[in-house]
Amino acid sequence: MVQAAARAGKRLTVRSGGHCYEDFVDDPESEVIVDLSQMTEIRFDARRRAFAVDAGTPLGKVYETLFKNWGVTLPGGSCPTVAVGGHVVGGGYGPLNRLHGLIVDHLYAVEVVVVDRSGRASLVYASRERSDPNRDLWWAHTGGGGGNFGIVTRYWFRTPGATGSDPARLLPRPPARVWVASVNWPWAGMSEASFTRLLRNYGAWHERNSDADSPYAGLFSRLGLMPSTAGVLNVALQMDATVPGAEKLIDEYLAALGEGVDVTPFTMERQCLPWWRATTWLGLFTNIQTAREDFKSAYMRANFTPEQAAAFYRNLTSAESANRGAVVSIASYGGRTNTVASSETAVAHRDSIMKLLYVVGWTDPAQDEANLAWIRRLYREVYAGSGGVPVPDETTDGCFVNYCDTDLSDPEFNKSGVPWSTLYYKENYPRLRRIKGKWDPRDFFRHGQSVEPAVAP
């Protein structure tokens, strides 16, 4: 199919799970869409001592198959219908990232359909082995973003340093049991001072507890900032129950968040579950079912500033924030994720402590303008000190490529002077451009924010 499209000069895009946040797949200019959703095989490749996973496989099936057959897992995302095809190449994270790093930190090899300068399509295997002449193509798939270098057909996973041939020892083992909890702080009676205290308590806690050797490495949390019309602010968490004193650690964590907040929280849920039952529990938190949506992202290296807290409060309580299908999800980050050098993979964000996802969803097309204006204004005001976007500095550290956002390319919304490519890739972008120029010199695989190929000297 790729060869036929290249020969005919047709614009081709690829879909694995269908969760792209922009029109990079269903672009009106797309003439051919390669859908990988039927490619879902998972097997242990004894020759390579690695787990082979087809690119169309949903994460839920990956977790179930790896755990039930071999007792292992991958530290990927919590939405079970996201497929590995785009999730991995974007550098996916999830509830186990503080314990085991990112999913790309366990990527051993990748199989990719590429198109060369003459227009010939071929299937290429690339691994992390230092002796592999195609190693640069493997590296590009450790966070270089989907739709950039070719079509991934299969990934192989094995944890670096894992030895032997026993599959049960070649990937991380998840905690046997985990605590899950959901706690709400009512908006009723929530003053700006209390809101600011809760938000900055959350940021301060992550500043103190994001080292890989922290007793809290097994805790992953999401603070959900919903508009005041939603009625509550929510904290959802998952904690490794095998850690000594896990319940006490959770109590101390929640107490630290609520310190000085003049609103009494109430617990919606708190239970200890087998890890397998809890795998998608946190995924329910941002599962907004709407026909029309917009998304934005940010990495945080440090706590929120008072000015950022004020911007959140102002926009979440404004008359324009009546949409209950909106949330700013602030996820725990760091831990083992930050023990990997920024150049070791294409994911350059290796010293952040929180990751933010801004979401607004609605159903009526007549509300398009109002909802887009609201989320753009919120984002612009939170990062007003750096041109309306989270530029890499002492507090923020750019954006997550899997939460793609074309506003970053638009000088109307990004007034920082820092290009979208730096926000996504930082200092790794020149290397990605060289790899793109080598493996996709015709720029055959492209979309609204694809890596620009470097011109060969």
CSV table of C-alpha atoms in Angstrom, one decimal:
chain,number,residue,atom,x,y,z
A,1,MET,CA,0.0,0.0,0.0
A,2,VAL,CA,2.8,2.4,0.8
A,3,GLN,CA,4.6,1.6,-2.4
A,4,ALA,CA,1.4,2.1,-4.4
A,5,ALA,CA,0.7,5.5,-2.8
A,6,ALA,CA,4.3,6.6,-3.3
A,7,ARG,CA,4.2,5.5,-7.0
A,8,ALA,CA,0.9,7.4,-7.5
A,9,GLY,CA,2.1,10.4,-5.6
A,10,LYS,CA,-0.8,10.2,-3.2
A,11,ARG,CA,-0.7,11.8,0.3
A,12,LEU,CA,-0.6,8.9,2.8
A,13,THR,CA,-1.2,8.9,6.6
A,14,VAL,CA,-1.4,6.2,9.2
A,15,ARG,CA,-3.8,5.3,12.1
A,16,SER,CA,-3.2,2.8,14.9
A,17,GLY,CA,-5.6,3.5,17.7
A,18,GLY,CA,-7.3,6.6,16.4
A,19,HIS,CA,-6.5,8.9,19.3
A,20,CYS,CA,-4.6,11.7,17.5
A,21,TYR,CA,-5.5,15.1,19.1
A,22,GLU,CA,-5.2,17.0,15.8
A,23,ASP,CA,-6.1,16.3,12.1
A,24,PHE,CA,-2.8,14.7,11.3
A,25,VAL,CA,-4.5,11.5,10.1
A,26,ASP,CA,-8.0,12.6,9.0
A,27,ASP,CA,-6.7,15.6,7.2
A,28,PRO,CA,-8.8,16.7,4.2
A,29,GLU,CA,-5.6,16.4,2.1
A,30,SER,CA,-5.0,12.8,3.0
A,31,GLU,CA,-5.7,10.5,0.1
A,32,VAL,CA,-4.8,7.2,1.7
A,33,ILE,CA,-5.1,6.2,5.3
A,34,VAL,CA,-3.3,3.0,6.4
A,35,ASP,CA,-5.3,1.5,9.3
A,36,LEU,CA,-3.3,-0.8,11.5
A,37,SER,CA,-6.1,-1.7,13.9
A,38,GLN,CA,-6.2,-5.4,12.8
A,39,MET,CA,-2.5,-5.9,13.5
A,40,THR,CA,-2.6,-7.0,17.2
A,41,GLU,CA,-0.3,-10.0,17.6
A,42,ILE,CA,1.7,-10.2,20.8
A,43,ARG,CA,4.4,-12.9,21.2
A,44,PHE,CA,7.7,-13.6,22.8
A,45,ASP,CA,10.5,-13.6,20.2
A,46,ALA,CA,13.0,-16.1,21.7
A,47,ARG,CA,15.6,-15.3,19.1
A,48,ARG,CA,15.7,-11.7,20.1
A,49,ARG,CA,14.8,-12.3,23.7
A,50,ALA,CA,12.2,-9.6,23.5
A,51,PHE,CA,8.4,-9.3,23.3
A,52,ALA,CA,7.1,-8.5,19.8
A,53,VAL,CA,3.9,-6.3,19.8
A,54,ASP,CA,2.1,-5.3,16.6
A,55,ALA,CA,1.6,-1.6,16.1
A,56,GLY,CA,-2.2,-1.8,16.2
A,57,THR,CA,-2.4,-3.5,19.6
A,58,PRO,CA,-4.4,-1.5,22.2
A,59,LEU,CA,-2.7,-1.0,25.5
A,60,GLY,CA,-5.4,-2.9,27.4
A,61,LYS,CA,-4.6,-6.0,25.4
A,62,VAL,CA,-0.8,-5.5,25.8
A,63,TYR,CA,-1.1,-5.3,29.6
A,64,GLU,CA,-3.5,-8.3,29.8
A,65,THR,CA,-1.4,-10.5,27.6
A,66,LEU,CA,2.0,-9.7,29.1
A,67,PHE,CA,0.7,-10.1,32.7
A,68,LYS,CA,-1.4,-13.2,32.3
A,69,ASN,CA,1.1,-15.1,30.3
A,70,TRP,CA,4.4,-13.9,31.8
A,71,GLY,CA,3.7,-11.8,34.9
A,72,VAL,CA,5.3,-8.7,33.4
A,73,THR,CA,4.2,-5.3,32.1
A,74,LEU,CA,5.2,-2.1,30.4
A,75,PRO,CA,4.9,1.4,32.0
A,76,GLY,CA,2.5,2.8,29.4
A,77,GLY,CA,-0.6,4.9,29.6
A,78,SER,CA,-3.9,4.2,31.4
A,79,CYS,CA,-6.3,4.5,28.4
A,80,PRO,CA,-6.9,0.9,27.3
A,81,THR,CA,-8.0,1.8,23.7
A,82,VAL,CA,-4.9,3.7,22.8
A,83,ALA,CA,-2.8,1.6,20.5
A,84,VAL,CA,1.0,1.2,20.8
A,85,GLY,CA,1.7,2.5,17.3
A,86,GLY,CA,1.6,6.2,18.2
A,87,HIS,CA,1.8,5.8,21.9
A,88,VAL,CA,5.3,4.4,21.9
A,89,VAL,CA,6.8,6.6,19.2
A,90,GLY,CA,5.6,9.6,21.2
A,91,GLY,CA,7.3,8.5,24.4
A,92,GLY,CA,4.2,7.3,26.3
A,93,TYR,CA,4.0,7.5,30.1
A,94,GLY,CA,1.5,6.2,32.7
A,95,PRO,CA,0.9,5.2,36.3
A,96,LEU,CA,4.2,3.2,36.5
A,97,ASN,CA,6.5,5.8,35.0
A,98,ARG,CA,7.9,6.9,38.4
A,99,LEU,CA,8.7,3.2,39.2
A,100,HIS,CA,9.9,2.0,35.8
A,101,GLY,CA,10.4,5.0,33.5
A,102,LEU,CA,8.7,5.6,30.2
A,103,ILE,CA,7.6,2.8,27.8
A,104,VAL,CA,10.4,3.8,25.3
A,105,ASP,CA,12.9,3.1,28.0
A,106,HIS,CA,12.1,-0.5,27.4
A,107,LEU,CA,12.0,-0.4,23.6
A,108,TYR,CA,14.5,-2.8,22.1
A,109,ALA,CA,13.7,-2.7,18.4
A,110,VAL,CA,11.2,-1.4,15.8
A,111,GLU,CA,10.1,-2.5,12.4
A,112,VAL,CA,9.2,0.3,10.0
A,113,VAL,CA,8.1,0.7,6.4
A,114,VAL,CA,10.1,3.6,5.0
A,115,VAL,CA,10.4,5.3,1.5
A,116,ASP,CA,13.8,6.2,0.1
A,117,ARG,CA,14.9,9.0,-2.1
A,118,SER,CA,13.9,7.0,-5.3
A,119,GLY,CA,10.4,6.4,-4.0
A,120,ARG,CA,11.0,2.7,-3.1
A,121,ALA,CA,9.2,1.4,-0.1
A,122,SER,CA,11.0,-1.2,2.1
A,123,LEU,CA,10.7,-2.8,5.5
A,124,VAL,CA,13.5,-1.9,7.9
A,125,TYR,CA,14.4,-3.5,11.3
A,126,ALA,CA,16.3,-1.2,13.8
A,127,SER,CA,17.4,-2.0,17.3
A,128,ARG,CA,19.1,-0.3,20.2
A,129,GLU,CA,22.2,-2.4,19.8
A,130,ARG,CA,25.3,-0.2,19.4
A,131,SER,CA,26.4,-2.3,16.5
A,132,ASP,CA,23.2,-1.9,14.5
A,133,PRO,CA,23.7,0.3,11.5
A,134,ASN,CA,20.0,1.3,11.7
A,135,ARG,CA,20.2,2.4,15.3
A,136,ASP,CA,19.4,6.0,14.5
A,137,LEU,CA,16.0,4.9,13.2
A,138,TRP,CA,15.4,3.1,16.5
A,139,TRP,CA,16.3,6.2,18.4
A,140,ALA,CA,13.9,8.4,16.4
A,141,HIS,CA,11.1,6.1,17.6
A,142,THR,CA,11.9,6.6,21.3
A,143,GLY,CA,9.9,9.9,21.4
A,144,GLY,CA,10.3,11.4,17.9
A,145,GLY,CA,6.5,11.5,17.3
A,146,GLY,CA,4.1,9.5,15.1
A,147,GLY,CA,3.8,9.9,11.3
A,148,ASN,CA,7.3,11.2,10.9
A,149,PHE,CA,9.7,8.5,9.6
A,150,GLY,CA,7.6,5.7,8.3
A,151,ILE,CA,4.9,3.3,9.4
A,152,VAL,CA,5.7,1.2,12.4
A,153,THR,CA,4.5,-2.4,12.0
A,154,ARG,CA,5.9,-3.9,15.1
A,155,TYR,CA,7.8,-3.1,18.3
A,156,TRP,CA,10.0,-5.3,20.4
A,157,PHE,CA,10.4,-4.7,24.2
A,158,ARG,CA,13.1,-5.7,26.6
A,159,THR,CA,14.4,-3.8,29.6
A,160,PRO,CA,18.0,-2.6,29.3
A,161,GLY,CA,20.3,-4.8,31.3
A,162,ALA,CA,17.9,-7.7,31.5
A,163,THR,CA,19.8,-11.0,31.1
A,164,GLY,CA,18.9,-14.6,30.3
A,165,SER,CA,16.1,-16.0,28.2
A,166,ASP,CA,13.3,-16.3,30.8
A,167,PRO,CA,10.5,-14.0,29.5
A,168,ALA,CA,9.4,-13.4,33.1
A,169,ARG,CA,12.7,-11.6,33.8
A,170,LEU,CA,13.0,-9.4,30.7
A,171,LEU,CA,10.4,-6.7,31.5
A,172,PRO,CA,9.3,-5.1,34.8
A,173,ARG,CA,6.9,-6.9,37.1
A,174,PRO,CA,4.1,-4.7,38.3
A,175,PRO,CA,3.2,-4.4,42.0
A,176,ALA,CA,1.1,-7.4,43.1
A,177,ARG,CA,-1.5,-5.0,44.6
A,178,VAL,CA,-2.1,-1.3,44.5
A,179,TRP,CA,-4.1,1.2,46.5
A,180,VAL,CA,-6.4,3.4,44.5
A,181,ALA,CA,-8.2,6.4,45.8
A,182,SER,CA,-10.3,9.4,44.6
A,183,VAL,CA,-10.7,12.4,46.8
A,184,ASN,CA,-12.7,15.6,46.1
A,185,TRP,CA,-12.3,19.1,47.4
A,186,PRO,CA,-15.7,21.0,46.9
A,187,TRP,CA,-15.6,24.3,45.1
A,188,ALA,CA,-18.3,25.5,47.5
A,189,GLY,CA,-16.5,27.7,50.0
A,190,MET,CA,-13.2,27.5,48.0
A,191,SER,CA,-11.6,30.9,48.2
A,192,GLU,CA,-8.8,31.9,45.8
A,193,ALA,CA,-6.4,31.6,48.7
A,194,SER,CA,-7.5,28.0,49.4
A,195,PHE,CA,-7.4,27.1,45.7
A,196,THR,CA,-3.9,28.5,45.4
A,197,ARG,CA,-2.8,26.7,48.5
A,198,LEU,CA,-4.1,23.3,47.2
A,199,LEU,CA,-2.5,23.8,43.8
A,200,ARG,CA,0.9,24.9,45.3
A,201,ASN,CA,0.8,22.1,47.9
A,202,TYR,CA,0.5,19.6,45.1
A,203,GLY,CA,3.4,21.2,43.3
A,204,ALA,CA,5.5,21.5,46.4
A,205,TRP,CA,4.9,17.8,47.3
A,206,HIS,CA,6.2,16.8,43.9
A,207,GLU,CA,9.3,19.0,44.3
A,208,ARG,CA,10.1,17.1,47.5
A,209,ASN,CA,9.1,13.5,46.4
A,210,SER,CA,10.1,13.0,42.7
A,211,ASP,CA,13.5,11.3,43.1
A,212,ALA,CA,13.8,7.7,41.9
A,213,ASP,CA,14.7,6.5,45.4
A,214,SER,CA,11.8,8.2,47.2
A,215,PRO,CA,9.4,6.0,49.2
A,216,TYR,CA,6.8,7.7,47.0
A,217,ALA,CA,8.2,6.4,43.7
A,218,GLY,CA,5.3,4.0,43.6
A,219,LEU,CA,2.7,6.7,43.9
A,220,PHE,CA,1.2,8.2,40.8
A,221,SER,CA,-1.5,10.9,41.1
A,222,ARG,CA,-3.6,13.2,39.0
A,223,LEU,CA,-5.0,16.5,40.3
A,224,GLY,CA,-8.0,17.4,38.2
A,225,LEU,CA,-8.7,21.1,38.0
A,226,MET,CA,-12.3,21.3,36.9
A,227,PRO,CA,-14.3,24.5,36.4
A,228,SER,CA,-16.3,25.7,39.4
A,229,THR,CA,-19.5,24.6,37.7
A,230,ALA,CA,-18.3,21.0,38.0
A,231,GLY,CA,-18.6,21.3,41.8
A,232,VAL,CA,-15.3,19.7,42.8
A,233,LEU,CA,-11.6,19.5,42.4
A,234,ASN,CA,-10.4,15.9,42.3
A,235,VAL,CA,-7.3,14.0,43.2
A,236,ALA,CA,-7.0,10.4,41.9
A,237,LEU,CA,-4.1,8.2,42.9
A,238,GLN,CA,-2.5,4.8,42.6
A,239,MET,CA,0.1,3.6,45.2
A,240,ASP,CA,2.2,0.4,45.2
A,241,ALA,CA,0.6,-1.5,48.1
A,242,THR,CA,3.7,-3.6,48.6
A,243,VAL,CA,5.7,-0.6,49.9
A,244,PRO,CA,6.0,-0.8,53.7
A,245,GLY,CA,3.6,1.6,55.3
A,246,ALA,CA,1.8,2.3,52.0
A,247,GLU,CA,-1.5,3.4,53.7
A,248,LYS,CA,0.3,5.7,56.0
A,249,LEU,CA,2.2,7.3,53.1
A,250,ILE,CA,-1.1,7.9,51.3
A,251,ASP,CA,-2.6,9.5,54.5
A,252,GLU,CA,0.5,11.8,54.8
A,253,TYR,CA,0.3,12.6,51.1
A,254,LEU,CA,-3.4,13.7,51.2
A,255,ALA,CA,-2.7,15.6,54.5
A,256,ALA,CA,0.1,17.5,52.7
A,257,LEU,CA,-2.2,18.4,49.9
A,258,GLY,CA,-4.9,19.7,52.2
A,259,GLU,CA,-2.7,21.6,54.6
A,260,GLY,CA,-4.0,25.2,55.0
A,261,VAL,CA,-6.9,24.6,52.6
A,262,ASP,CA,-10.1,25.8,54.3
A,263,VAL,CA,-12.4,23.3,52.6
A,264,THR,CA,-12.9,19.7,53.9
A,265,PRO,CA,-12.3,17.1,51.3
A,266,PHE,CA,-14.4,13.9,51.0
A,267,THR,CA,-13.3,10.5,49.8
A,268,MET,CA,-15.1,9.1,46.8
A,269,GLU,CA,-13.3,5.8,46.7
A,270,ARG,CA,-10.4,4.1,48.4
A,271,GLN,CA,-9.6,0.4,48.1
A,272,CYS,CA,-6.7,-2.0,47.6
A,273,LEU,CA,-6.9,-4.0,44.3
A,274,PRO,CA,-4.8,-6.6,42.5
A,275,TRP,CA,-2.7,-4.6,40.0
A,276,TRP,CA,-4.4,-6.2,37.0
A,277,ARG,CA,-7.8,-5.0,38.1
A,278,ALA,CA,-6.5,-1.4,38.7
A,279,THR,CA,-4.7,-1.1,35.3
A,280,THR,CA,-7.3,1.2,33.8
A,281,TRP,CA,-8.7,2.7,36.9
A,282,LEU,CA,-7.0,6.1,36.5
A,283,GLY,CA,-7.9,6.1,32.8
A,284,LEU,CA,-11.5,6.8,33.7
A,285,PHE,CA,-10.5,10.1,35.1
A,286,THR,CA,-10.0,12.0,31.8
A,287,ASN,CA,-12.4,9.9,29.7
A,288,ILE,CA,-14.6,12.8,28.4
A,289,GLN,CA,-17.0,11.5,25.8
A,290,THR,CA,-17.6,14.4,23.5
A,291,ALA,CA,-17.7,14.9,19.7
A,292,ARG,CA,-15.6,18.0,19.7
A,293,GLU,CA,-12.4,18.6,21.7
A,294,ASP,CA,-9.2,20.6,22.1
A,295,PHE,CA,-6.1,19.8,24.0
A,296,LYS,CA,-2.9,21.4,25.3
A,297,SER,CA,0.1,20.3,27.4
A,298,ALA,CA,3.0,21.3,29.6
A,299,TYR,CA,5.9,19.9,31.5
A,300,MET,CA,6.7,21.4,35.0
A,301,ARG,CA,10.2,21.4,36.4
A,302,ALA,CA,9.1,23.2,39.6
A,303,ASN,CA,6.1,24.3,41.5
A,304,PHE,CA,3.4,26.6,40.1
A,305,THR,CA,4.1,30.3,40.6
A,306,PRO,CA,1.5,32.5,42.4
A,307,GLU,CA,0.8,34.1,39.0
A,308,GLN,CA,0.0,30.8,37.4
A,309,ALA,CA,-2.2,29.8,40.3
A,310,ALA,CA,-4.1,33.1,39.9
A,311,ALA,CA,-4.6,32.5,36.2
A,312,PHE,CA,-6.0,29.0,36.8
A,313,TYR,CA,-8.4,30.3,39.5
A,314,ARG,CA,-9.5,33.3,37.3
A,315,ASN,CA,-10.4,31.1,34.3
A,316,LEU,CA,-11.9,28.2,36.2
A,317,THR,CA,-14.3,30.5,38.0
A,318,SER,CA,-15.1,32.8,35.1
A,319,ALA,CA,-18.6,33.0,33.5
A,320,GLU,CA,-17.0,31.5,30.4
A,321,SER,CA,-16.0,28.3,32.2
A,322,ALA,CA,-19.5,26.8,32.4
A,323,ASN,CA,-18.5,23.8,30.3
A,324,ARG,CA,-18.3,20.7,32.6
A,325,GLY,CA,-16.4,18.8,29.9
A,326,ALA,CA,-13.2,20.7,30.8
A,327,VAL,CA,-10.3,19.7,33.0
A,328,VAL,CA,-6.6,20.4,33.6
A,329,SER,CA,-5.1,17.1,34.6
A,330,ILE,CA,-1.8,17.5,36.4
A,331,ALA,CA,0.0,14.1,36.5
A,332,SER,CA,2.9,12.9,38.6
A,333,TYR,CA,6.1,12.6,36.7
A,334,GLY,CA,9.8,12.1,37.5
A,335,GLY,CA,11.1,9.2,39.5
A,336,ARG,CA,12.9,6.7,37.3
A,337,THR,CA,11.9,8.6,34.2
A,338,ASN,CA,14.4,11.3,35.2
A,339,THR,CA,17.3,8.8,35.6
A,340,VAL,CA,17.7,8.6,31.8
A,341,ALA,CA,19.8,11.1,30.0
A,342,SER,CA,17.9,13.5,27.7
A,343,SER,CA,20.0,12.4,24.7
A,344,GLU,CA,19.6,8.7,25.4
A,345,THR,CA,16.1,8.7,23.8
A,346,ALA,CA,14.3,11.2,21.7
A,347,VAL,CA,12.3,12.2,24.8
A,348,ALA,CA,14.3,15.2,26.0
A,349,HIS,CA,12.1,16.1,29.0
A,350,ARG,CA,14.0,14.2,31.7
A,351,ASP,CA,14.0,16.5,34.8
A,352,SER,CA,10.3,17.4,35.1
A,353,ILE,CA,8.1,16.6,38.1
A,354,MET,CA,4.6,17.0,36.6
A,355,LYS,CA,2.9,16.8,33.3
A,356,LEU,CA,-0.2,18.7,32.4
A,357,LEU,CA,-3.0,17.9,30.0
A,358,TYR,CA,-5.5,20.6,29.2
A,359,VAL,CA,-8.8,19.3,27.9
A,360,VAL,CA,-12.1,20.9,26.8
A,361,GLY,CA,-14.8,18.9,25.2
A,362,TRP,CA,-18.3,19.8,23.9
A,363,THR,CA,-20.9,18.5,21.4
A,364,ASP,CA,-22.6,21.5,19.8
A,365,PRO,CA,-20.7,23.0,16.8
A,366,ALA,CA,-22.3,26.4,17.7
A,367,GLN,CA,-20.1,26.3,20.9
A,368,ASP,CA,-16.8,25.9,19.0
A,369,GLU,CA,-15.7,29.5,19.2
A,370,ALA,CA,-16.5,29.9,22.9
A,371,ASN,CA,-14.8,26.7,24.0
A,372,LEU,CA,-11.7,27.3,21.9
A,373,ALA,CA,-11.4,30.8,23.1
A,374,TRP,CA,-11.7,29.7,26.7
A,375,ILE,CA,-8.9,27.0,26.6
A,376,ARG,CA,-6.7,29.3,24.6
A,377,ARG,CA,-7.2,32.1,27.1
A,378,LEU,CA,-6.5,29.9,30.1
A,379,TYR,CA,-3.3,28.5,28.5
A,380,ARG,CA,-2.1,32.0,27.4
A,381,GLU,CA,-2.6,33.4,30.8
A,382,VAL,CA,-1.0,30.5,32.8
A,383,TYR,CA,2.1,31.0,30.6
A,384,ALA,CA,1.9,34.7,30.2
A,385,GLY,CA,5.4,35.2,31.5
A,386,SER,CA,6.9,33.2,28.6
A,387,GLY,CA,4.9,34.3,25.6
A,388,GLY,CA,1.8,32.2,26.2
A,389,VAL,CA,3.5,28.8,26.0
A,390,PRO,CA,5.5,26.7,28.6
A,391,VAL,CA,9.0,27.4,27.2
A,392,PRO,CA,11.9,25.4,28.7
A,393,ASP,CA,13.1,27.5,31.7
A,394,GLU,CA,13.5,27.0,35.5
A,395,THR,CA,9.7,26.3,36.0
A,396,THR,CA,8.3,24.9,32.8
A,397,ASP,CA,9.9,22.5,30.2
A,398,GLY,CA,7.9,22.6,26.9
A,399,CYS,CA,5.1,20.3,25.7
A,400,PHE,CA,4.3,16.6,25.1
A,401,VAL,CA,4.3,15.6,21.5
A,402,ASN,CA,1.6,13.0,22.0
A,403,TYR,CA,-0.7,15.8,23.2
A,404,CYS,CA,-0.2,17.6,19.9
A,405,ASP,CA,-1.4,21.2,19.5
A,406,THR,CA,-1.1,23.1,16.3
A,407,ASP,CA,-1.6,26.4,18.1
A,408,LEU,CA,2.1,26.0,19.1
A,409,SER,CA,3.0,26.7,15.5
A,410,ASP,CA,0.8,29.8,15.2
A,411,PRO,CA,2.5,33.1,16.2
A,412,GLU,CA,-1.0,34.4,17.2
A,413,PHE,CA,-0.9,32.0,20.1
A,414,ASN,CA,2.8,31.3,20.6
A,415,LYS,CA,4.4,34.7,21.1
A,416,SER,CA,7.5,33.3,22.8
A,417,GLY,CA,9.8,33.1,19.8
A,418,VAL,CA,10.4,29.5,20.7
A,419,PRO,CA,9.3,27.2,17.8
A,420,TRP,CA,7.0,24.3,18.3
A,421,SER,CA,9.8,21.9,17.5
A,422,THR,CA,11.8,23.1,20.5
A,423,LEU,CA,8.8,22.8,22.8
A,424,TYR,CA,8.4,19.2,21.8
A,425,TYR,CA,11.9,18.0,21.3
A,426,LYS,CA,14.3,20.7,22.8
A,427,GLU,CA,17.9,20.0,21.9
A,428,ASN,CA,17.1,16.6,20.2
A,429,TYR,CA,15.4,18.2,17.2
A,430,PRO,CA,18.5,18.7,15.0
A,431,ARG,CA,19.3,15.0,15.4
A,432,LEU,CA,15.7,14.1,14.5
A,433,ARG,CA,15.9,16.3,11.4
A,434,ARG,CA,19.1,14.5,10.3
A,435,ILE,CA,17.4,11.1,10.8
A,436,LYS,CA,14.4,12.3,8.9
A,437,GLY,CA,16.6,13.5,6.0
A,438,LYS,CA,18.2,10.1,5.9
A,439,TRP,CA,15.2,7.8,6.2
A,440,ASP,CA,12.5,9.9,4.6
A,441,PRO,CA,14.3,12.3,2.3
A,442,ARG,CA,11.2,12.9,0.2
A,443,ASP,CA,9.2,14.0,3.2
A,444,PHE,CA,6.7,11.4,2.2
A,445,PHE,CA,5.4,10.9,5.8
A,446,ARG,CA,4.3,14.3,6.9
A,447,HIS,CA,1.5,16.1,8.8
A,448,GLY,CA,0.8,19.5,10.3
A,449,GLN,CA,3.7,19.3,12.7
A,450,SER,CA,6.0,16.7,11.3
A,451,VAL,CA,9.7,16.7,11.7
A,452,GLU,CA,11.4,18.7,8.9
A,453,PRO,CA,14.0,16.7,7.0
A,454,ALA,CA,17.5,18.1,7.1
A,455,VAL,CA,19.0,18.7,3.7
A,456,ALA,CA,21.9,16.4,3.1
A,457,PRO,CA,25.2,18.3,2.5
